[in-house]
Amino acid sequence: MQTEIEVRADDWLINAGLVGFLNIVGKENVRIDGQTIYFTADLLEDFETKYFNFFIKEYKETLSWSKIVSYKDIMERFRAEDFASFDEEALANLNKYMKDVVKFYLKKSNYIKVFSLIDAKANVNKWLENLNTINLTKKQKWEDVKADIIEKVKQNYTQLDAIIDFCASDKGLQYLAAKNLIYSVINKGWSGISFLLKQTKIMDPYLDYKTSFVDPIIEYLDTDLSKAKYNCFSCNQPIKNLKLDLSFMNEVGFDTARKTAHVWDFNNDVATCPICRLIYSCVPAGFTYVYGEGMFINDSYGVDELHRVNERMRNSILRFNKDGINSTNTYRALVESITMEHENNRRYELADIQLVRYENEHYRFNLLSKKMLDIVNDSRGILKSLIRCGYKEGNLNINLYKEVIQHLMNNENLFTLIHKLIYYKQTNVNGLYYNMGHVSGILDINTKFLKEMEVMTNISQKQLWFVQNCGAEFKEGYVTKKSENKISGITYKLLNSLKVNDKDGFMDTLLNSYSYLAKPIPNVFMNVFTNDEAFKSVGYAFMLGVGGEKTKKEDGGNTDEK
Amino acid sequence: MRLKINCDFDSKIIPKDFQSKVVSLFKAGITKSSPERYEDLFGGNKHKQYTFSVYLPKPRNKGAEIHLDEANCIINFSTGDAETGIIFYNALISLKGSKVLFGTGNHITIKNIQIVPEKKIIGNRTVLRTLSPIASRAHDRETFKNWFYSFEDEEFEPTLKRNMLPYLMDAFGEQARYDLEKLKITPISMKKVVVYCHEIHIESSVGIFELEAEAYLQKYLVDNGLGTMTGSGFGMVEQF
């Protein structure tokens, strides 16, 4: 029997699995040597419990289980004071809790399946039936019926006690949380086998995991592989057959039985050894998920570093977040964890780091270049102000922070975004949560970006601010001439020319307008014709000035306030 | 980009060589508003990406002077280059209202500047009208002598193309050479005129003609002037 099992860091997917594996078993229980980890087979004992425990520990607060259990505190409080402060609001909350939380979740077939595993004697259905919503008719006055109601509440409380105790028990947590996690976290990484197979015959997800992933390893380690024909696709260890393919990994594998067109000459050789398969099953533990979006930093310099960076990111996403968890925070946490790293660490000067995101059920890849990190680091102040900014597109809420970071990560300039933001603001679209100052900040970031990319060098930040000022003066000119209503038409024309990079068109409109005002055109416009980016930067800076909210304030209020 | 500049004179008498005085006016303006650009524009002997023409009310030649009916004129200015356009616009607006020497004891004052909307160019043929005469110049590299042709000469069109080739190649590259060869000028109602400019008499052509060329060439020529010496007030055309 092989004494030590070796797993090497490799591509991003196995790396994510590796980080997940380290998270599950604990870094201290394995031997890390550069790009490789070593561990003995006895570490796999009771691995399934460790596997779920890790997820429970990380995601406990986000689970519906904790919604059910956390009500206990409120109940205890009312009991302690003998329902003295129990009022209509508390009653409404209780009703809501019973209907939307307890009955809603505990009637799901997922959970029902594991009730017998938690406590075979418990009759959850009966408890739920005995939970009755307490209604107040319109005629009844709270003071008159309070005593009655509290009596009813007490009855409900006894049922709830039973339910919460049932859920909060060790086994309750173990199974209910596991069931919850399977569908909220683990299925982001893989699906279709073991407890994620719809037709699975094993009720107990722990056992299911053990039979699918852990047991095969023990068996594999005991097998004589001297005559094995095949090799593991990932680690190149000998394997006997090609049964274990990668089709269970989301977005990565393919069904080798049905479609072999992905491999050379239609002869499938994509199969893994049980050890690699176990590592792959740990991918969800390597990623950090929030609202279905996941992130993984594939900093594969060494396993130690790989683990550390991802741990820091997970910590800032799931724990240190005072504003609560939301979808922009994944990006913020990423930026913070990386820029923090960036300050303390010289090594990022050399390397381009791969960032893997899981979004809308697809994996997306970016390289975090030094340039991008520099820009983000330089613009931290502006970025911070964008965290709560956004706009609505149909039913979709778009967050500016996220949008900007995404653009930067994809090495895209921000002109289209800036265009959109100015345009929306000018046309008074509903659901805009930003002001021109924010857009101006984005333009600043964009200028930095263009300079980093070395596509634009001749425009300074100062000049842009000057142009912005010119835009404001331009608008003032129209206001003093009592022709504010012309501005929207001009804005429209100017924005259009900017969008299609029509310098002549832009200048024509500008010249026309300035001649209407009988003023000279600011000299800075003359320097901008050297390249498209400079032209756009200056153009948009001008538009920001024109679109400023100055005059609206003078009228006493924003037009947005409807 | 087309500008229409309305100007007033002190008296009704202006010098015969008024084009060069208008250039002086431009120069004065640019020195005032953006002196850093002066060298670029007038420093060397290079093609100017603009053209202008001067409309005079009923001019009568009297020796070295021109007598007008009224003491005013309109300068039409055109360029296809936005940057040049701004420089000139700013230059002219900086001179607005102030008196500038115009020779023969006369002064010119810019009253106002208007932007003239441009017409779109559609198709390969346009009928054009000259606003200032078209010059076609044969330059002898050895004797440094110039010979000007009017539309009546056979040499007119080939020379004109030779004049335009270098700057069109600059603007559009090799493609321009082939498209320029295909360019055709058909006089509709033209006449030969002799213009006194920069102390020489120049034979040139005015009137209405048809221009057959690729649309981008047409646009360039309508914007920046046709032929040579566009910077001295030659070759400005407009769609008829």
Short mmCIF file of N, CA, C and O in Angstrom, two decimals, chain B residues 32-142:
data_model
loop_
_atom_site.label_atom_id
_atom_site.label_comp_id
_atom_site.label_asym_id
_atom_site.label_seq_id
_atom_site.Cartn_x
_atom_site.Cartn_y
_atom_site.Cartn_z
N LYS B 32 -1.99 86.38 -32.40
CA LYS B 32 -2.62 86.83 -31.17
C LYS B 32 -3.20 85.66 -30.34
O LYS B 32 -2.99 85.59 -29.13
N SER B 33 -3.90 84.75 -31.02
CA SER B 33 -4.64 83.74 -30.25
C SER B 33 -3.84 82.46 -30.00
O SER B 33 -3.91 81.90 -28.92
N SER B 34 -3.12 81.96 -30.99
CA SER B 34 -2.33 80.76 -30.73
C SER B 34 -0.98 80.86 -31.44
O SER B 34 -0.77 80.22 -32.47
N PRO B 35 -0.08 81.67 -30.90
CA PRO B 35 1.20 81.90 -31.55
C PRO B 35 2.02 80.62 -31.74
O PRO B 35 2.80 80.52 -32.70
N GLU B 36 1.79 79.62 -30.86
CA GLU B 36 2.57 78.39 -30.99
C GLU B 36 2.26 77.64 -32.29
O GLU B 36 3.00 76.77 -32.71
N ARG B 37 1.13 78.00 -32.91
CA ARG B 37 0.75 77.31 -34.14
C ARG B 37 1.24 78.05 -35.39
O ARG B 37 1.14 77.53 -36.49
N TYR B 38 1.71 79.24 -35.21
CA TYR B 38 2.07 80.08 -36.34
C TYR B 38 3.11 79.40 -37.22
O TYR B 38 2.98 79.31 -38.44
N GLU B 39 4.13 78.88 -36.55
CA GLU B 39 5.25 78.27 -37.27
C GLU B 39 4.76 77.08 -38.11
O GLU B 39 5.15 76.91 -39.25
N ASP B 40 3.89 76.27 -37.52
CA ASP B 40 3.34 75.12 -38.24
C ASP B 40 2.67 75.53 -39.53
O ASP B 40 2.78 74.86 -40.56
N LEU B 41 1.91 76.62 -39.45
CA LEU B 41 1.07 76.99 -40.58
C LEU B 41 1.82 77.81 -41.62
O LEU B 41 1.68 77.58 -42.82
N PHE B 42 2.61 78.75 -41.16
CA PHE B 42 3.22 79.67 -42.13
C PHE B 42 4.74 79.61 -42.15
O PHE B 42 5.38 80.35 -42.86
N GLY B 43 5.29 78.72 -41.34
CA GLY B 43 6.75 78.65 -41.25
C GLY B 43 7.41 78.21 -42.54
O GLY B 43 8.37 78.82 -43.01
N GLY B 44 6.90 77.17 -43.14
CA GLY B 44 7.57 76.65 -44.34
C GLY B 44 6.68 76.77 -45.56
O GLY B 44 5.56 77.25 -45.49
N ASN B 45 7.21 76.30 -46.64
CA ASN B 45 6.44 76.35 -47.88
C ASN B 45 5.71 75.03 -48.04
O ASN B 45 6.18 74.11 -48.67
N LYS B 46 4.57 74.93 -47.40
CA LYS B 46 3.84 73.67 -47.54
C LYS B 46 2.37 73.92 -47.86
O LYS B 46 1.87 75.03 -47.70
N HIS B 47 1.75 72.84 -48.30
CA HIS B 47 0.36 72.96 -48.71
C HIS B 47 -0.52 73.32 -47.52
O HIS B 47 -0.38 72.76 -46.45
N LYS B 48 -1.42 74.26 -47.74
CA LYS B 48 -2.31 74.68 -46.66
C LYS B 48 -3.61 73.92 -46.78
O LYS B 48 -4.22 73.88 -47.86
N GLN B 49 -4.01 73.37 -45.65
CA GLN B 49 -5.27 72.62 -45.68
C GLN B 49 -6.45 73.54 -45.43
O GLN B 49 -7.24 73.31 -44.51
N TYR B 50 -6.52 74.60 -46.18
CA TYR B 50 -7.70 75.45 -46.10
C TYR B 50 -7.74 76.30 -47.35
O TYR B 50 -6.77 76.36 -48.12
N THR B 51 -8.85 76.93 -47.55
CA THR B 51 -8.94 77.85 -48.67
C THR B 51 -9.90 78.97 -48.28
O THR B 51 -10.65 78.84 -47.32
N PHE B 52 -9.79 80.07 -48.99
CA PHE B 52 -10.73 81.15 -48.70
C PHE B 52 -11.04 81.92 -49.97
O PHE B 52 -10.37 81.77 -51.00
N SER B 53 -12.08 82.70 -49.90
CA SER B 53 -12.39 83.58 -51.02
C SER B 53 -12.94 84.88 -50.43
O SER B 53 -13.36 84.90 -49.28
N VAL B 54 -12.86 85.93 -51.22
CA VAL B 54 -13.34 87.22 -50.71
C VAL B 54 -14.43 87.72 -51.65
O VAL B 54 -14.25 87.78 -52.87
N TYR B 55 -15.56 88.00 -51.08
CA TYR B 55 -16.64 88.57 -51.89
C TYR B 55 -16.62 90.08 -51.69
O TYR B 55 -16.71 90.59 -50.58
N LEU B 56 -16.47 90.79 -52.83
CA LEU B 56 -16.42 92.25 -52.78
C LEU B 56 -17.66 92.81 -53.46
O LEU B 56 -18.06 92.33 -54.53
N PRO B 57 -18.28 93.83 -52.86
CA PRO B 57 -19.45 94.42 -53.52
C PRO B 57 -19.04 95.29 -54.71
O PRO B 57 -18.38 96.32 -54.53
N LYS B 58 -19.43 94.85 -55.87
CA LYS B 58 -19.19 95.56 -57.15
C LYS B 58 -17.79 96.19 -57.25
O LYS B 58 -17.63 97.41 -57.20
N PRO B 59 -16.78 95.38 -57.39
CA PRO B 59 -15.42 95.92 -57.45
C PRO B 59 -15.10 96.48 -58.85
O PRO B 59 -15.58 95.96 -59.85
N ARG B 60 -14.34 97.60 -58.87
CA ARG B 60 -13.88 98.16 -60.14
C ARG B 60 -12.38 98.36 -60.03
O ARG B 60 -11.90 98.97 -59.07
N ASN B 61 -11.65 97.81 -61.01
CA ASN B 61 -10.19 97.95 -60.99
C ASN B 61 -9.77 99.34 -61.37
O ASN B 61 -10.18 99.87 -62.40
N LYS B 62 -8.96 99.96 -60.53
CA LYS B 62 -8.41 101.28 -60.87
C LYS B 62 -6.91 101.22 -60.61
O LYS B 62 -6.46 101.56 -59.53
N GLY B 63 -6.13 100.72 -61.59
CA GLY B 63 -4.70 100.64 -61.41
C GLY B 63 -4.33 99.70 -60.28
O GLY B 63 -4.71 98.55 -60.29
N ALA B 64 -3.64 100.21 -59.28
CA ALA B 64 -3.20 99.38 -58.16
C ALA B 64 -4.27 99.24 -57.08
O ALA B 64 -4.04 98.63 -56.05
N GLU B 65 -5.43 99.87 -57.34
CA GLU B 65 -6.48 99.83 -56.32
C GLU B 65 -7.76 99.23 -56.87
O GLU B 65 -7.97 99.15 -58.08
N ILE B 66 -8.61 98.84 -55.94
CA ILE B 66 -9.94 98.39 -56.33
C ILE B 66 -10.94 99.28 -55.62
O ILE B 66 -10.82 99.52 -54.42
N HIS B 67 -11.88 99.78 -56.38
CA HIS B 67 -12.91 100.63 -55.78
C HIS B 67 -14.18 99.83 -55.59
O HIS B 67 -14.60 99.09 -56.47
N LEU B 68 -14.75 99.96 -54.38
CA LEU B 68 -15.95 99.18 -54.07
C LEU B 68 -17.16 100.09 -53.98
O LEU B 68 -17.04 101.30 -53.80
N ASP B 69 -18.35 99.46 -54.08
CA ASP B 69 -19.58 100.21 -53.93
C ASP B 69 -19.88 100.53 -52.47
O ASP B 69 -20.39 101.57 -52.13
N GLU B 70 -19.59 99.54 -51.65
CA GLU B 70 -19.81 99.72 -50.22
C GLU B 70 -18.53 99.36 -49.48
O GLU B 70 -17.72 98.59 -49.99
N ALA B 71 -18.38 99.91 -48.29
CA ALA B 71 -17.14 99.67 -47.55
C ALA B 71 -17.25 98.40 -46.71
O ALA B 71 -17.18 98.43 -45.49
N ASN B 72 -17.49 97.26 -47.36
CA ASN B 72 -17.48 96.00 -46.60
C ASN B 72 -17.14 94.84 -47.53
O ASN B 72 -17.06 95.00 -48.75
N CYS B 73 -16.96 93.67 -46.94
CA CYS B 73 -16.70 92.47 -47.74
C CYS B 73 -17.06 91.25 -46.91
O CYS B 73 -17.28 91.33 -45.70
N ILE B 74 -17.13 90.13 -47.61
CA ILE B 74 -17.36 88.86 -46.90
C ILE B 74 -16.20 87.93 -47.22
O ILE B 74 -15.88 87.73 -48.40
N ILE B 75 -15.56 87.42 -46.16
CA ILE B 75 -14.51 86.42 -46.39
C ILE B 75 -15.12 85.05 -46.14
O ILE B 75 -15.68 84.80 -45.07
N ASN B 76 -15.04 84.22 -47.15
CA ASN B 76 -15.48 82.84 -46.96
C ASN B 76 -14.26 81.99 -46.67
O ASN B 76 -13.24 82.11 -47.36
N PHE B 77 -14.37 81.16 -45.67
CA PHE B 77 -13.22 80.35 -45.29
C PHE B 77 -13.69 78.90 -45.18
O PHE B 77 -14.78 78.61 -44.70
N SER B 78 -12.86 77.99 -45.64
CA SER B 78 -13.25 76.59 -45.57
C SER B 78 -12.05 75.71 -45.28
O SER B 78 -10.95 75.94 -45.78
N THR B 79 -12.25 74.72 -44.43
CA THR B 79 -11.20 73.74 -44.20
C THR B 79 -11.85 72.40 -43.86
O THR B 79 -12.95 72.35 -43.31
N GLY B 80 -11.17 71.34 -44.20
CA GLY B 80 -11.68 70.01 -43.86
C GLY B 80 -11.08 69.50 -42.58
O GLY B 80 -11.45 68.46 -42.06
N ASP B 81 -10.11 70.26 -42.06
CA ASP B 81 -9.40 69.81 -40.87
C ASP B 81 -9.93 70.56 -39.66
O ASP B 81 -9.82 71.78 -39.58
N ALA B 82 -10.49 69.81 -38.73
CA ALA B 82 -11.14 70.44 -37.58
C ALA B 82 -10.17 71.31 -36.79
O ALA B 82 -10.52 72.39 -36.33
N GLU B 83 -8.94 70.82 -36.66
CA GLU B 83 -7.97 71.56 -35.87
C GLU B 83 -7.66 72.92 -36.50
O GLU B 83 -7.71 73.95 -35.83
N THR B 84 -7.40 72.90 -37.81
CA THR B 84 -7.16 74.15 -38.51
C THR B 84 -8.37 75.07 -38.36
O THR B 84 -8.22 76.28 -38.15
N GLY B 85 -9.54 74.46 -38.46
CA GLY B 85 -10.77 75.24 -38.34
C GLY B 85 -10.83 76.00 -37.03
O GLY B 85 -11.14 77.19 -37.00
N ILE B 86 -10.47 75.31 -35.97
CA ILE B 86 -10.54 75.96 -34.65
C ILE B 86 -9.50 77.06 -34.54
O ILE B 86 -9.77 78.14 -34.01
N ILE B 87 -8.32 76.77 -35.06
CA ILE B 87 -7.27 77.78 -34.98
C ILE B 87 -7.73 79.06 -35.66
O ILE B 87 -7.61 80.16 -35.12
N PHE B 88 -8.30 78.89 -36.85
CA PHE B 88 -8.73 80.09 -37.58
C PHE B 88 -9.93 80.75 -36.93
O PHE B 88 -10.01 81.97 -36.84
N TYR B 89 -10.83 79.92 -36.45
CA TYR B 89 -12.00 80.49 -35.79
C TYR B 89 -11.57 81.32 -34.58
O TYR B 89 -11.99 82.46 -34.41
N ASN B 90 -10.70 80.71 -33.78
CA ASN B 90 -10.22 81.43 -32.59
C ASN B 90 -9.46 82.68 -32.96
O ASN B 90 -9.58 83.72 -32.32
N ALA B 91 -8.66 82.56 -34.04
CA ALA B 91 -7.87 83.71 -34.49
C ALA B 91 -8.80 84.85 -34.88
O ALA B 91 -8.61 86.00 -34.47
N LEU B 92 -9.81 84.51 -35.65
CA LEU B 92 -10.69 85.56 -36.16
C LEU B 92 -11.54 86.16 -35.05
O LEU B 92 -11.77 87.36 -35.01
N ILE B 93 -11.96 85.28 -34.14
CA ILE B 93 -12.82 85.81 -33.07
C ILE B 93 -12.01 86.70 -32.13
O ILE B 93 -12.54 87.64 -31.53
N SER B 94 -10.70 86.43 -32.06
CA SER B 94 -9.88 87.29 -31.19
C SER B 94 -9.68 88.67 -31.81
O SER B 94 -9.35 89.63 -31.11
N LEU B 95 -9.87 88.75 -33.13
CA LEU B 95 -9.71 90.05 -33.80
C LEU B 95 -11.02 90.82 -33.92
O LEU B 95 -11.05 91.95 -34.38
N LYS B 96 -12.08 90.16 -33.54
CA LYS B 96 -13.40 90.73 -33.75
C LYS B 96 -13.49 92.14 -33.15
O LYS B 96 -13.14 92.35 -31.99
N GLY B 97 -13.92 93.05 -33.98
CA GLY B 97 -14.12 94.41 -33.48
C GLY B 97 -12.89 95.30 -33.53
O GLY B 97 -13.00 96.52 -33.42
N SER B 98 -11.70 94.71 -33.71
CA SER B 98 -10.51 95.57 -33.72
C SER B 98 -10.07 95.85 -35.16
O SER B 98 -10.28 95.04 -36.06
N LYS B 99 -9.47 97.02 -35.36
CA LYS B 99 -9.08 97.43 -36.71
C LYS B 99 -7.72 96.86 -37.08
O LYS B 99 -6.77 96.92 -36.30
N VAL B 100 -7.64 96.31 -38.30
CA VAL B 100 -6.38 95.74 -38.77
C VAL B 100 -6.02 96.42 -40.09
O VAL B 100 -6.89 96.62 -40.94
N LEU B 101 -4.76 96.78 -40.24
CA LEU B 101 -4.30 97.44 -41.48
C LEU B 101 -4.58 96.60 -42.70
O LEU B 101 -4.41 95.39 -42.70
N PHE B 102 -5.04 97.24 -43.77
CA PHE B 102 -5.36 96.50 -44.98
C PHE B 102 -4.69 97.11 -46.21
O PHE B 102 -5.05 96.80 -47.33
N GLY B 103 -3.73 97.99 -46.03
CA GLY B 103 -3.06 98.63 -47.17
C GLY B 103 -3.85 99.81 -47.68
O GLY B 103 -5.03 99.98 -47.36
N THR B 104 -3.19 100.62 -48.47
CA THR B 104 -3.75 101.87 -49.02
C THR B 104 -4.47 102.68 -47.97
O THR B 104 -5.53 103.26 -48.22
N GLY B 105 -3.90 102.66 -46.77
CA GLY B 105 -4.48 103.47 -45.69
C GLY B 105 -5.79 102.97 -45.17
O GLY B 105 -6.45 103.61 -44.37
N ASN B 106 -6.20 101.81 -45.65
CA ASN B 106 -7.49 101.26 -45.24
C ASN B 106 -7.33 100.30 -44.05
O ASN B 106 -6.26 99.73 -43.84
N HIS B 107 -8.40 100.13 -43.31
CA HIS B 107 -8.42 99.15 -42.22
C HIS B 107 -9.58 98.21 -42.40
O HIS B 107 -10.61 98.58 -42.96
N ILE B 108 -9.42 96.97 -41.89
CA ILE B 108 -10.51 96.01 -41.95
C ILE B 108 -10.94 95.65 -40.53
O ILE B 108 -10.11 95.56 -39.62
N THR B 109 -12.25 95.53 -40.35
CA THR B 109 -12.77 95.16 -39.02
C THR B 109 -13.69 93.95 -39.18
O THR B 109 -14.59 93.97 -40.03
N ILE B 110 -13.45 92.92 -38.36
CA ILE B 110 -14.34 91.76 -38.42
C ILE B 110 -15.58 92.05 -37.61
O ILE B 110 -15.51 92.38 -36.43
N LYS B 111 -16.73 91.94 -38.27
CA LYS B 111 -17.98 92.24 -37.57
C LYS B 111 -18.54 90.99 -36.90
O LYS B 111 -18.82 90.98 -35.71
N ASN B 112 -18.71 89.95 -37.67
CA ASN B 112 -19.17 88.69 -37.06
C ASN B 112 -18.74 87.49 -37.89
O ASN B 112 -18.35 87.62 -39.05
N ILE B 113 -18.83 86.35 -37.25
CA ILE B 113 -18.43 85.10 -37.90
C ILE B 113 -19.59 84.13 -37.84
O ILE B 113 -20.15 83.88 -36.77
N GLN B 114 -19.93 83.60 -38.99
CA GLN B 114 -21.03 82.63 -39.00
C GLN B 114 -20.52 81.29 -39.51
O GLN B 114 -19.59 81.22 -40.30
N ILE B 115 -21.16 80.24 -39.03
CA ILE B 115 -20.82 78.90 -39.52
C ILE B 115 -21.80 78.58 -40.65
O ILE B 115 -23.01 78.74 -40.49
N VAL B 116 -21.27 78.16 -41.76
CA VAL B 116 -22.12 77.85 -42.90
C VAL B 116 -22.35 76.33 -42.92
O VAL B 116 -21.39 75.57 -42.90
N PRO B 117 -23.59 75.93 -42.94
CA PRO B 117 -23.83 74.48 -43.00
C PRO B 117 -23.33 73.90 -44.31
O PRO B 117 -23.42 74.54 -45.36
N GLU B 118 -22.79 72.68 -44.19
CA GLU B 118 -22.24 72.06 -45.39
C GLU B 118 -23.25 71.10 -45.99
O GLU B 118 -24.00 70.45 -45.28
N LYS B 119 -23.17 71.01 -47.33
CA LYS B 119 -24.05 70.05 -47.99
C LYS B 119 -23.31 68.72 -48.08
O LYS B 119 -22.10 68.67 -48.21
N LYS B 120 -24.10 67.69 -48.07
CA LYS B 120 -23.52 66.34 -48.21
C LYS B 120 -23.12 66.11 -49.66
O LYS B 120 -23.74 66.62 -50.57
N ILE B 121 -22.10 65.32 -49.82
CA ILE B 121 -21.72 64.96 -51.18
C ILE B 121 -22.19 63.54 -51.45
O ILE B 121 -21.88 62.61 -50.73
N ILE B 122 -23.01 63.44 -52.47
CA ILE B 122 -23.58 62.13 -52.79
C ILE B 122 -23.22 61.80 -54.23
O ILE B 122 -23.37 62.64 -55.13
N GLY B 123 -22.74 60.63 -54.45
CA GLY B 123 -22.45 60.18 -55.81
C GLY B 123 -21.11 60.65 -56.32
O GLY B 123 -20.33 61.30 -55.61
N ASN B 124 -20.82 60.34 -57.55
CA ASN B 124 -19.50 60.59 -58.12
C ASN B 124 -19.40 61.90 -58.90
O ASN B 124 -18.35 62.28 -59.36
N ARG B 125 -20.52 62.55 -59.09
CA ARG B 125 -20.51 63.78 -59.87
C ARG B 125 -21.14 64.91 -59.09
O ARG B 125 -22.16 64.70 -58.43
N THR B 126 -20.54 66.05 -59.17
CA THR B 126 -21.16 67.24 -58.56
C THR B 126 -20.93 68.42 -59.47
O THR B 126 -19.88 68.52 -60.11
N VAL B 127 -21.88 69.29 -59.47
CA VAL B 127 -21.68 70.55 -60.17
C VAL B 127 -21.21 71.57 -59.14
O VAL B 127 -21.82 71.73 -58.10
N LEU B 128 -20.09 72.18 -59.45
CA LEU B 128 -19.49 73.10 -58.49
C LEU B 128 -19.36 74.48 -59.10
O LEU B 128 -19.26 74.64 -60.31
N ARG B 129 -19.33 75.46 -58.19
CA ARG B 129 -19.14 76.83 -58.63
C ARG B 129 -17.92 77.37 -57.89
O ARG B 129 -17.75 77.11 -56.70
N THR B 130 -17.11 78.10 -58.61
CA THR B 130 -15.92 78.63 -57.93
C THR B 130 -16.30 79.87 -57.14
O THR B 130 -17.10 80.70 -57.57
N LEU B 131 -15.72 79.97 -55.95
CA LEU B 131 -15.86 81.18 -55.15
C LEU B 131 -14.59 82.02 -55.28
O LEU B 131 -14.59 83.22 -55.12
N SER B 132 -13.49 81.31 -55.51
CA SER B 132 -12.26 82.01 -55.85
C SER B 132 -11.62 81.24 -57.00
O SER B 132 -11.90 80.06 -57.18
N PRO B 133 -10.81 81.91 -57.81
CA PRO B 133 -10.32 81.27 -59.03
C PRO B 133 -9.48 80.02 -58.77
O PRO B 133 -8.82 79.92 -57.74
N ILE B 134 -9.54 79.11 -59.75
CA ILE B 134 -8.75 77.89 -59.62
C ILE B 134 -7.43 78.09 -60.35
O ILE B 134 -7.41 78.49 -61.52
N ALA B 135 -6.34 77.83 -59.64
CA ALA B 135 -5.02 78.00 -60.24
C ALA B 135 -4.41 76.65 -60.54
O ALA B 135 -4.47 75.73 -59.74
N SER B 136 -3.82 76.55 -61.72
CA SER B 136 -3.13 75.33 -62.11
C SER B 136 -1.72 75.75 -62.52
O SER B 136 -1.55 76.51 -63.47
N ARG B 137 -0.72 75.29 -61.81
CA ARG B 137 0.60 75.88 -61.95
C ARG B 137 1.64 74.83 -62.37
O ARG B 137 1.76 73.79 -61.73
N ALA B 138 2.35 75.16 -63.45
CA ALA B 138 3.49 74.33 -63.85
C ALA B 138 4.76 74.99 -63.34
O ALA B 138 5.01 76.16 -63.64
N HIS B 139 5.50 74.24 -62.56
CA HIS B 139 6.68 74.83 -61.93
C HIS B 139 7.91 74.21 -62.56
O HIS B 139 8.04 72.99 -62.63
N ASP B 140 8.80 75.05 -63.02
CA ASP B 140 10.05 74.54 -63.61
C ASP B 140 11.10 74.48 -62.53
O ASP B 140 11.49 75.50 -61.97
N ARG B 141 11.54 73.27 -62.25
CA ARG B 141 12.46 73.10 -61.14
C ARG B 141 13.82 73.73 -61.39
O ARG B 141 14.56 74.02 -60.45
N GLU B 142 14.17 73.88 -62.68
CA GLU B 142 15.51 74.41 -62.95
C GLU B 142 15.52 75.94 -62.98
O GLU B 142 16.38 76.57 -62.38
#
